[in-house]
Amino acid sequence: MTDKQKIRIVDSTLRDGMHAVSHQFTPEDMAEIASAAEKACIDTIEVSHGDGLAGSSINYGFSAASDREYLEAVSKVLNNTKLAVLLLPGIGTVKDLEEAISCGTQVARIATHVTEADISQQHIEVAKKKGLEVLCFLMMAHMGSPELMVEQGRLMQNYGADCVYVVDSAGALTMDGVRERVSTLKNSLEVVVGFHGHNNLGLGIGNTIAAVEEGATVVDGSLCGFGAGAGNAATEVLVTVLEKMGYPTGVKLYEVMDAAEDVVKPKLKRPQLVDRNALTMGYAGVYSSFMLHARRAAEQFNIDARDILIELGKRKVVGGQEDWIFDTAYELAGKNKLP
């Protein structure tokens, strides 16, 4: 018997993984993946556009189907695995959340930039009033000190959050940075602390394990690492490592491996690699979902995507400012043409 804390796994293949396929999973794809997650006894699976409810737009990219179509398809195949959605205030609205609830959603993940927890109050309070569990994200965590994160986390806690996450949206944190933030939150908040990591520096698994060792008890992964940038901590790898270390997860080991290998991997449109652009994102601290936008801008203006990413990092551009990517590329291309 282990005396280590059980770790809850939240799988975001059907939300963060949407970035890896340009938001083109079909409802049938989602139902197939969700069935595999259910078979593997994954606790919670997150479903929505990569940028959350109502994210399908010209700014973030159009998805293959509507939020309702995705949620209804997944809800039909789940019996024990909980259905979650992501909502970013300013993109999704209370009305979108209420529609998601009507489709069987049980968990609301409310996400803000690390300095903007105050914009989440309405959404958290509505979700709690409707009986949902609320897991809250403080995104781009590398841009906030541990002390700032405590201040922001307490706001979410006061609004009714059940859990506050350290979210390494840029895959820019090293293990020391993760440990500082998770341990400070753990020692300062009354609610559960979670962690969501990206793999741009190749530290997705390592950072998640560091978070667990500092007291995070809810952690995210995605099957085959499907996600923005270089992807997320791979769920099947994370579960294997945690179990090997003696942390129970409740996930069936062979079944989660099979879900990744047999169901998700064939749907991969491009390799989830720590390539030069992903490394630059992690180095510069740029939002992982900017990857495809930066690549397109680089092709359009015939410049190096890394130059765009480094400049975006200098300007401290965050999610919601995707229009800056092409503006920045245009400016850099103009400079390159100057005599």
Tab-separated table of C-alpha atoms in Angstrom:
chain	number	residue	atom	x	y	z
A	1	MET	CA	0.000	0.000	0.000
A	2	THR	CA	1.234	3.496	-0.829
A	3	ASP	CA	0.961	6.385	1.539
A	4	LYS	CA	1.337	8.907	-1.265
A	5	GLN	CA	-1.526	11.210	-2.226
A	6	LYS	CA	-3.742	10.063	-5.085
A	7	ILE	CA	-3.264	12.282	-8.120
A	8	ARG	CA	-6.292	13.241	-10.184
A	9	ILE	CA	-5.686	13.250	-13.931
A	10	VAL	CA	-7.544	15.709	-16.147
A	11	ASP	CA	-7.043	14.957	-19.836
A	12	SER	CA	-7.198	17.862	-22.277
A	13	THR	CA	-6.743	15.975	-25.559
A	14	LEU	CA	-10.161	17.177	-26.720
A	15	ARG	CA	-9.445	20.831	-25.872
A	16	ASP	CA	-5.730	21.680	-25.862
A	17	GLY	CA	-5.220	18.922	-28.409
A	18	MET	CA	-7.489	20.812	-30.779
A	19	HIS	CA	-4.591	23.219	-31.409
A	20	ALA	CA	-2.539	20.348	-32.827
A	21	VAL	CA	-5.188	19.607	-35.472
A	22	SER	CA	-6.155	23.231	-36.182
A	23	HIS	CA	-9.396	22.618	-34.219
A	24	GLN	CA	-10.545	20.055	-36.791
A	25	PHE	CA	-11.492	17.087	-34.652
A	26	THR	CA	-14.978	15.964	-35.665
A	27	PRO	CA	-17.639	15.039	-33.105
A	28	GLU	CA	-17.018	11.418	-34.119
A	29	ASP	CA	-13.282	11.810	-33.415
A	30	MET	CA	-14.083	13.231	-30.017
A	31	ALA	CA	-16.519	10.472	-29.138
A	32	GLU	CA	-13.968	7.814	-30.108
A	33	ILE	CA	-11.218	9.408	-28.009
A	34	ALA	CA	-13.574	10.002	-25.088
A	35	SER	CA	-14.630	6.330	-25.165
A	36	ALA	CA	-10.985	5.320	-24.934
A	37	ALA	CA	-10.472	7.733	-22.014
A	38	GLU	CA	-13.506	6.256	-20.257
A	39	LYS	CA	-12.158	2.729	-20.769
A	40	ALA	CA	-8.851	3.849	-19.249
A	41	CYS	CA	-10.694	5.264	-16.204
A	42	ILE	CA	-9.368	8.800	-16.703
A	43	ASP	CA	-11.058	10.957	-14.082
A	44	THR	CA	-11.985	13.992	-16.179
A	45	ILE	CA	-11.806	14.897	-19.865
A	46	GLU	CA	-11.984	18.444	-21.186
A	47	VAL	CA	-13.889	19.273	-24.382
A	48	SER	CA	-14.029	22.538	-26.321
A	49	HIS	CA	-12.317	24.600	-28.991
A	50	GLY	CA	-8.621	24.998	-28.214
A	51	ASP	CA	-9.341	28.491	-26.899
A	52	GLY	CA	-12.357	27.366	-24.915
A	53	LEU	CA	-16.094	27.770	-25.330
A	54	ALA	CA	-16.985	30.132	-28.208
A	55	GLY	CA	-13.361	30.080	-29.367
A	56	SER	CA	-14.330	29.136	-32.925
A	57	SER	CA	-13.759	32.434	-34.725
A	58	ILE	CA	-11.643	34.197	-37.318
A	59	ASN	CA	-9.288	35.322	-34.550
A	60	TYR	CA	-8.570	31.876	-33.089
A	61	GLY	CA	-9.495	29.585	-35.977
A	62	PHE	CA	-12.768	27.926	-36.859
A	63	SER	CA	-13.495	24.452	-35.511
A	64	ALA	CA	-15.030	21.622	-37.507
A	65	ALA	CA	-18.235	21.631	-35.440
A	66	SER	CA	-20.028	23.638	-32.773
A	67	ASP	CA	-19.422	23.397	-29.027
A	68	ARG	CA	-22.831	21.793	-28.617
A	69	GLU	CA	-22.131	19.125	-31.246
A	70	TYR	CA	-18.847	18.222	-29.575
A	71	LEU	CA	-20.260	18.135	-26.060
A	72	GLU	CA	-23.313	16.094	-27.005
A	73	ALA	CA	-21.166	13.558	-28.868
A	74	VAL	CA	-18.830	13.100	-25.904
A	75	SER	CA	-21.530	13.178	-23.235
A	76	LYS	CA	-23.255	10.184	-24.849
A	77	VAL	CA	-20.223	7.917	-24.356
A	78	LEU	CA	-19.265	8.885	-20.789
A	79	ASN	CA	-20.547	7.096	-17.717
A	80	ASN	CA	-17.858	7.592	-15.082
A	81	THR	CA	-15.363	10.020	-16.596
A	82	LYS	CA	-16.413	13.612	-15.857
A	83	LEU	CA	-17.024	16.064	-18.691
A	84	ALA	CA	-15.247	19.420	-18.402
A	85	VAL	CA	-15.143	22.583	-20.490
A	86	LEU	CA	-12.721	25.505	-20.605
A	87	LEU	CA	-14.007	29.065	-20.542
A	88	LEU	CA	-11.882	32.188	-20.951
A	89	PRO	CA	-13.832	35.286	-19.847
A	90	GLY	CA	-13.835	37.643	-22.791
A	91	ILE	CA	-14.176	34.767	-25.260
A	92	GLY	CA	-16.812	32.545	-23.660
A	93	THR	CA	-19.818	33.956	-21.832
A	94	VAL	CA	-22.187	32.821	-19.095
A	95	LYS	CA	-24.658	31.922	-21.828
A	96	ASP	CA	-22.061	29.617	-23.409
A	97	LEU	CA	-21.450	28.015	-20.037
A	98	GLU	CA	-25.165	27.451	-19.484
A	99	GLU	CA	-25.438	25.789	-22.888
A	100	ALA	CA	-22.511	23.535	-22.001
A	101	ILE	CA	-24.239	22.561	-18.757
A	102	SER	CA	-27.339	21.583	-20.733
A	103	CYS	CA	-25.110	19.173	-22.684
A	104	GLY	CA	-23.950	17.341	-19.569
A	105	THR	CA	-20.931	19.362	-18.436
A	106	GLN	CA	-19.964	18.679	-14.810
A	107	VAL	CA	-16.708	20.629	-14.462
A	108	ALA	CA	-16.007	24.230	-15.452
A	109	ARG	CA	-12.419	25.298	-16.003
A	110	ILE	CA	-12.301	29.097	-15.826
A	111	ALA	CA	-9.059	30.590	-17.136
A	112	THR	CA	-7.561	34.067	-16.936
A	113	HIS	CA	-4.155	35.632	-17.439
A	114	VAL	CA	-2.071	35.403	-14.264
A	115	THR	CA	-2.809	39.052	-13.393
A	116	GLU	CA	-6.525	39.094	-14.244
A	117	ALA	CA	-8.336	36.781	-11.819
A	118	ASP	CA	-10.835	39.551	-11.067
A	119	ILE	CA	-12.546	39.037	-14.441
A	120	SER	CA	-13.487	35.472	-13.472
A	121	GLN	CA	-15.872	36.276	-10.633
A	122	GLN	CA	-19.139	36.163	-12.559
A	123	HIS	CA	-18.284	32.929	-14.352
A	124	ILE	CA	-17.090	31.133	-11.210
A	125	GLU	CA	-20.140	32.184	-9.216
A	126	VAL	CA	-22.560	31.110	-11.960
A	127	ALA	CA	-20.820	27.755	-12.350
A	128	LYS	CA	-20.967	27.095	-8.604
A	129	LYS	CA	-24.623	28.164	-8.448
A	130	LYS	CA	-25.357	25.656	-11.219
A	131	GLY	CA	-23.717	22.885	-9.216
A	132	LEU	CA	-20.501	22.525	-11.194
A	133	GLU	CA	-17.054	21.823	-9.831
A	134	VAL	CA	-14.809	24.782	-10.725
A	135	LEU	CA	-11.119	24.409	-11.526
A	136	CYS	CA	-9.463	27.782	-12.166
A	137	PHE	CA	-6.441	28.569	-14.348
A	138	LEU	CA	-3.863	31.282	-13.768
A	139	MET	CA	-2.332	31.234	-17.253
A	140	MET	CA	1.141	32.354	-18.374
A	141	ALA	CA	2.353	31.623	-14.850
A	142	HIS	CA	5.951	32.507	-15.724
A	143	MET	CA	4.819	36.148	-15.951
A	144	GLY	CA	3.695	36.255	-12.319
A	145	SER	CA	5.737	35.887	-9.150
A	146	PRO	CA	4.643	33.300	-6.571
A	147	GLU	CA	3.417	36.166	-4.366
A	148	LEU	CA	1.329	37.619	-7.180
A	149	MET	CA	-0.143	34.200	-7.889
A	150	VAL	CA	-1.207	33.882	-4.252
A	151	GLU	CA	-2.963	37.244	-4.470
A	152	GLN	CA	-4.761	36.221	-7.662
A	153	GLY	CA	-5.459	32.702	-6.430
A	154	ARG	CA	-7.123	34.061	-3.309
A	155	LEU	CA	-9.500	36.059	-5.488
A	156	MET	CA	-10.536	32.894	-7.328
A	157	GLN	CA	-10.818	31.026	-4.033
A	158	ASN	CA	-13.041	33.753	-2.627
A	159	TYR	CA	-15.269	33.622	-5.715
A	160	GLY	CA	-15.843	29.902	-5.067
A	161	ALA	CA	-13.107	28.036	-6.952
A	162	ASP	CA	-12.523	24.444	-5.872
A	163	CYS	CA	-8.999	24.391	-7.276
A	164	VAL	CA	-6.445	26.927	-8.517
A	165	TYR	CA	-3.938	25.898	-11.178
A	166	VAL	CA	-0.450	27.040	-12.003
A	167	VAL	CA	-0.662	27.055	-15.815
A	168	ASP	CA	2.579	27.127	-17.782
A	169	SER	CA	0.889	28.248	-20.992
A	170	ALA	CA	4.186	29.089	-22.704
A	171	GLY	CA	6.089	26.016	-21.528
A	172	ALA	CA	8.567	28.577	-20.202
A	173	LEU	CA	8.955	27.476	-16.575
A	174	THR	CA	11.807	25.341	-15.342
A	175	MET	CA	11.330	22.979	-12.424
A	176	ASP	CA	12.519	25.508	-9.851
A	177	GLY	CA	9.924	27.994	-11.117
A	178	VAL	CA	7.201	25.371	-10.876
A	179	ARG	CA	8.228	24.353	-7.371
A	180	GLU	CA	8.224	27.949	-6.125
A	181	ARG	CA	4.779	28.704	-7.487
A	182	VAL	CA	3.072	25.448	-6.521
A	183	SER	CA	4.534	25.300	-3.010
A	184	THR	CA	3.664	28.955	-2.328
A	185	LEU	CA	0.078	28.448	-3.475
A	186	LYS	CA	-0.200	25.176	-1.554
A	187	ASN	CA	0.922	26.886	1.643
A	188	SER	CA	-1.273	29.966	1.132
A	189	LEU	CA	-4.616	28.718	-0.210
A	190	GLU	CA	-7.292	26.559	1.349
A	191	VAL	CA	-8.310	24.979	-1.968
A	192	VAL	CA	-6.596	22.268	-3.993
A	193	VAL	CA	-3.684	23.290	-6.238
A	194	GLY	CA	-3.331	22.007	-9.803
A	195	PHE	CA	-0.750	22.167	-12.599
A	196	HIS	CA	-0.986	22.321	-16.400
A	197	GLY	CA	2.287	22.159	-18.319
A	198	HIS	CA	3.458	22.557	-21.913
A	199	ASN	CA	6.473	20.859	-23.404
A	200	ASN	CA	8.194	23.663	-25.306
A	201	LEU	CA	11.415	23.244	-23.311
A	202	GLY	CA	10.984	19.481	-23.073
A	203	LEU	CA	9.960	19.778	-19.416
A	204	GLY	CA	6.263	18.887	-19.574
A	205	ILE	CA	6.598	15.665	-17.555
A	206	GLY	CA	9.418	16.890	-15.325
A	207	ASN	CA	7.574	20.054	-14.398
A	208	THR	CA	4.380	18.139	-13.649
A	209	ILE	CA	6.234	15.737	-11.370
A	210	ALA	CA	7.855	18.722	-9.635
A	211	ALA	CA	4.369	20.181	-9.115
A	212	VAL	CA	3.120	16.905	-7.626
A	213	GLU	CA	6.092	16.724	-5.277
A	214	GLU	CA	5.224	20.227	-4.033
A	215	GLY	CA	1.615	19.293	-3.320
A	216	ALA	CA	-0.377	19.647	-6.553
A	217	THR	CA	-3.011	16.922	-6.536
A	218	VAL	CA	-4.768	17.690	-9.843
A	219	VAL	CA	-2.626	17.651	-12.975
A	220	ASP	CA	-3.287	17.833	-16.686
A	221	GLY	CA	-2.071	15.771	-19.588
A	222	SER	CA	-3.131	14.982	-23.108
A	223	LEU	CA	-2.893	11.701	-24.954
A	224	CYS	CA	0.209	11.594	-27.174
A	225	GLY	CA	0.964	15.064	-25.798
A	226	PHE	CA	-1.574	16.615	-28.209
A	227	GLY	CA	-1.621	20.342	-27.490
A	228	ALA	CA	-0.506	23.838	-28.414
A	229	GLY	CA	3.159	24.504	-29.180
A	230	ALA	CA	5.222	21.362	-28.594
A	231	GLY	CA	2.193	19.913	-26.839
A	232	ASN	CA	1.384	19.025	-23.247
A	233	ALA	CA	2.638	16.483	-20.773
A	234	ALA	CA	1.571	13.210	-22.404
A	235	THR	CA	-1.134	11.574	-20.288
A	236	GLU	CA	0.080	8.027	-20.893
A	237	VAL	CA	3.652	8.976	-19.924
A	238	LEU	CA	2.513	10.995	-16.913
A	239	VAL	CA	0.373	8.158	-15.564
A	240	THR	CA	3.199	5.645	-16.057
A	241	VAL	CA	5.749	7.836	-14.267
A	242	LEU	CA	3.395	8.667	-11.391
A	243	GLU	CA	2.497	5.015	-10.876
A	244	LYS	CA	6.172	4.041	-10.990
A	245	MET	CA	6.869	6.670	-8.314
A	246	GLY	CA	4.102	5.281	-6.116
A	247	TYR	CA	1.461	7.960	-6.744
A	248	PRO	CA	-1.886	6.248	-7.438
A	249	THR	CA	-3.964	7.768	-10.246
A	250	GLY	CA	-6.847	5.348	-10.706
A	251	VAL	CA	-6.004	5.204	-14.428
A	252	LYS	CA	-5.586	1.795	-16.071
A	253	LEU	CA	-2.029	1.656	-17.363
A	254	TYR	CA	-2.387	-0.568	-20.450
A	255	GLU	CA	-5.657	1.070	-21.446
A	256	VAL	CA	-4.270	4.620	-21.354
A	257	MET	CA	-1.284	3.480	-23.422
A	258	ASP	CA	-3.651	1.889	-25.927
A	259	ALA	CA	-5.809	5.016	-26.061
A	260	ALA	CA	-2.767	7.050	-27.016
A	261	GLU	CA	-1.213	4.569	-29.424
A	262	ASP	CA	-4.262	3.117	-31.162
A	263	VAL	CA	-6.855	5.906	-31.046
A	264	VAL	CA	-5.145	9.278	-30.799
A	265	LYS	CA	-1.810	8.834	-32.555
A	266	PRO	CA	-3.384	8.029	-35.967
A	267	LYS	CA	-5.191	11.382	-35.828
A	268	LEU	CA	-1.983	13.411	-35.497
A	269	LYS	CA	-1.673	15.870	-38.400
A	270	ARG	CA	1.902	16.914	-37.596
A	271	PRO	CA	4.516	15.626	-35.151
A	272	GLN	CA	4.410	17.095	-31.623
A	273	LEU	CA	8.092	17.953	-31.524
A	274	VAL	CA	10.344	20.144	-29.434
A	275	ASP	CA	11.604	21.817	-32.612
A	276	ARG	CA	13.351	25.174	-33.099
A	277	ASN	CA	10.087	27.135	-32.968
A	278	ALA	CA	8.821	25.354	-29.853
A	279	LEU	CA	12.135	25.896	-28.098
A	280	THR	CA	11.979	29.580	-29.024
A	281	MET	CA	8.478	29.839	-27.566
A	282	GLY	CA	9.621	28.370	-24.276
A	283	TYR	CA	12.734	30.531	-24.246
A	284	ALA	CA	10.850	33.736	-25.077
A	285	GLY	CA	7.838	32.921	-22.883
A	286	VAL	CA	5.242	33.098	-25.668
A	287	TYR	CA	1.725	31.628	-25.434
A	288	SER	CA	1.840	28.106	-26.896
A	289	SER	CA	-1.235	28.573	-29.083
A	290	PHE	CA	0.696	31.223	-31.076
A	291	MET	CA	2.716	28.496	-32.813
A	292	LEU	CA	0.597	27.929	-35.926
A	293	HIS	CA	-0.203	31.650	-36.265
A	294	ALA	CA	3.515	32.515	-36.148
A	295	ARG	CA	4.350	29.867	-38.745
A	296	ARG	CA	1.713	31.222	-41.118
A	297	ALA	CA	2.891	34.800	-40.611
A	298	ALA	CA	6.500	33.759	-41.212
A	299	GLU	CA	5.557	32.112	-44.502
A	300	GLN	CA	3.474	35.077	-45.610
A	301	PHE	CA	6.206	37.631	-44.927
A	302	ASN	CA	9.178	35.377	-45.743
A	303	ILE	CA	10.868	35.786	-42.359
A	304	ASP	CA	12.011	33.445	-39.603
A	305	ALA	CA	9.204	32.452	-37.233
A	306	ARG	CA	11.709	32.577	-34.387
A	307	ASP	CA	12.213	36.298	-34.948
A	308	ILE	CA	8.458	36.816	-34.608
A	309	LEU	CA	8.306	34.745	-31.427
A	310	ILE	CA	11.260	36.500	-29.797
A	311	GLU	CA	9.746	39.895	-30.562
A	312	LEU	CA	6.355	38.812	-29.192
A	313	GLY	CA	8.117	37.715	-26.016
A	314	LYS	CA	9.822	41.101	-25.699
A	315	ARG	CA	6.448	42.802	-26.075
A	316	LYS	CA	4.907	40.456	-23.461
A	317	VAL	CA	2.032	39.580	-25.771
A	318	VAL	CA	-0.568	37.275	-24.186
A	319	GLY	CA	-3.523	35.178	-25.272
A	320	GLY	CA	-6.226	37.307	-26.872
A	321	GLN	CA	-3.663	39.418	-28.726
A	322	GLU	CA	-3.263	37.079	-31.688
A	323	ASP	CA	-3.673	40.016	-34.085
A	324	TRP	CA	-0.286	41.259	-32.877
A	325	ILE	CA	1.395	38.250	-34.486
A	326	PHE	CA	0.793	39.421	-38.048
A	327	ASP	CA	1.367	43.061	-37.102
A	328	THR	CA	4.742	42.091	-35.650
A	329	ALA	CA	5.627	39.987	-38.697
A	330	TYR	CA	4.712	42.893	-40.981
A	331	GLU	CA	6.929	45.265	-38.991
A	332	LEU	CA	9.856	42.858	-38.944
A	333	ALA	CA	9.550	42.211	-42.689
A	334	GLY	CA	9.577	45.967	-43.315
A	335	LYS	CA	12.723	46.423	-41.232
A	336	ASN	CA	14.434	43.629	-43.089
A	337	LYS	CA	13.838	45.446	-46.385
A	338	LEU	CA	15.330	48.744	-45.188
A	339	PRO	CA	18.689	49.605	-46.832
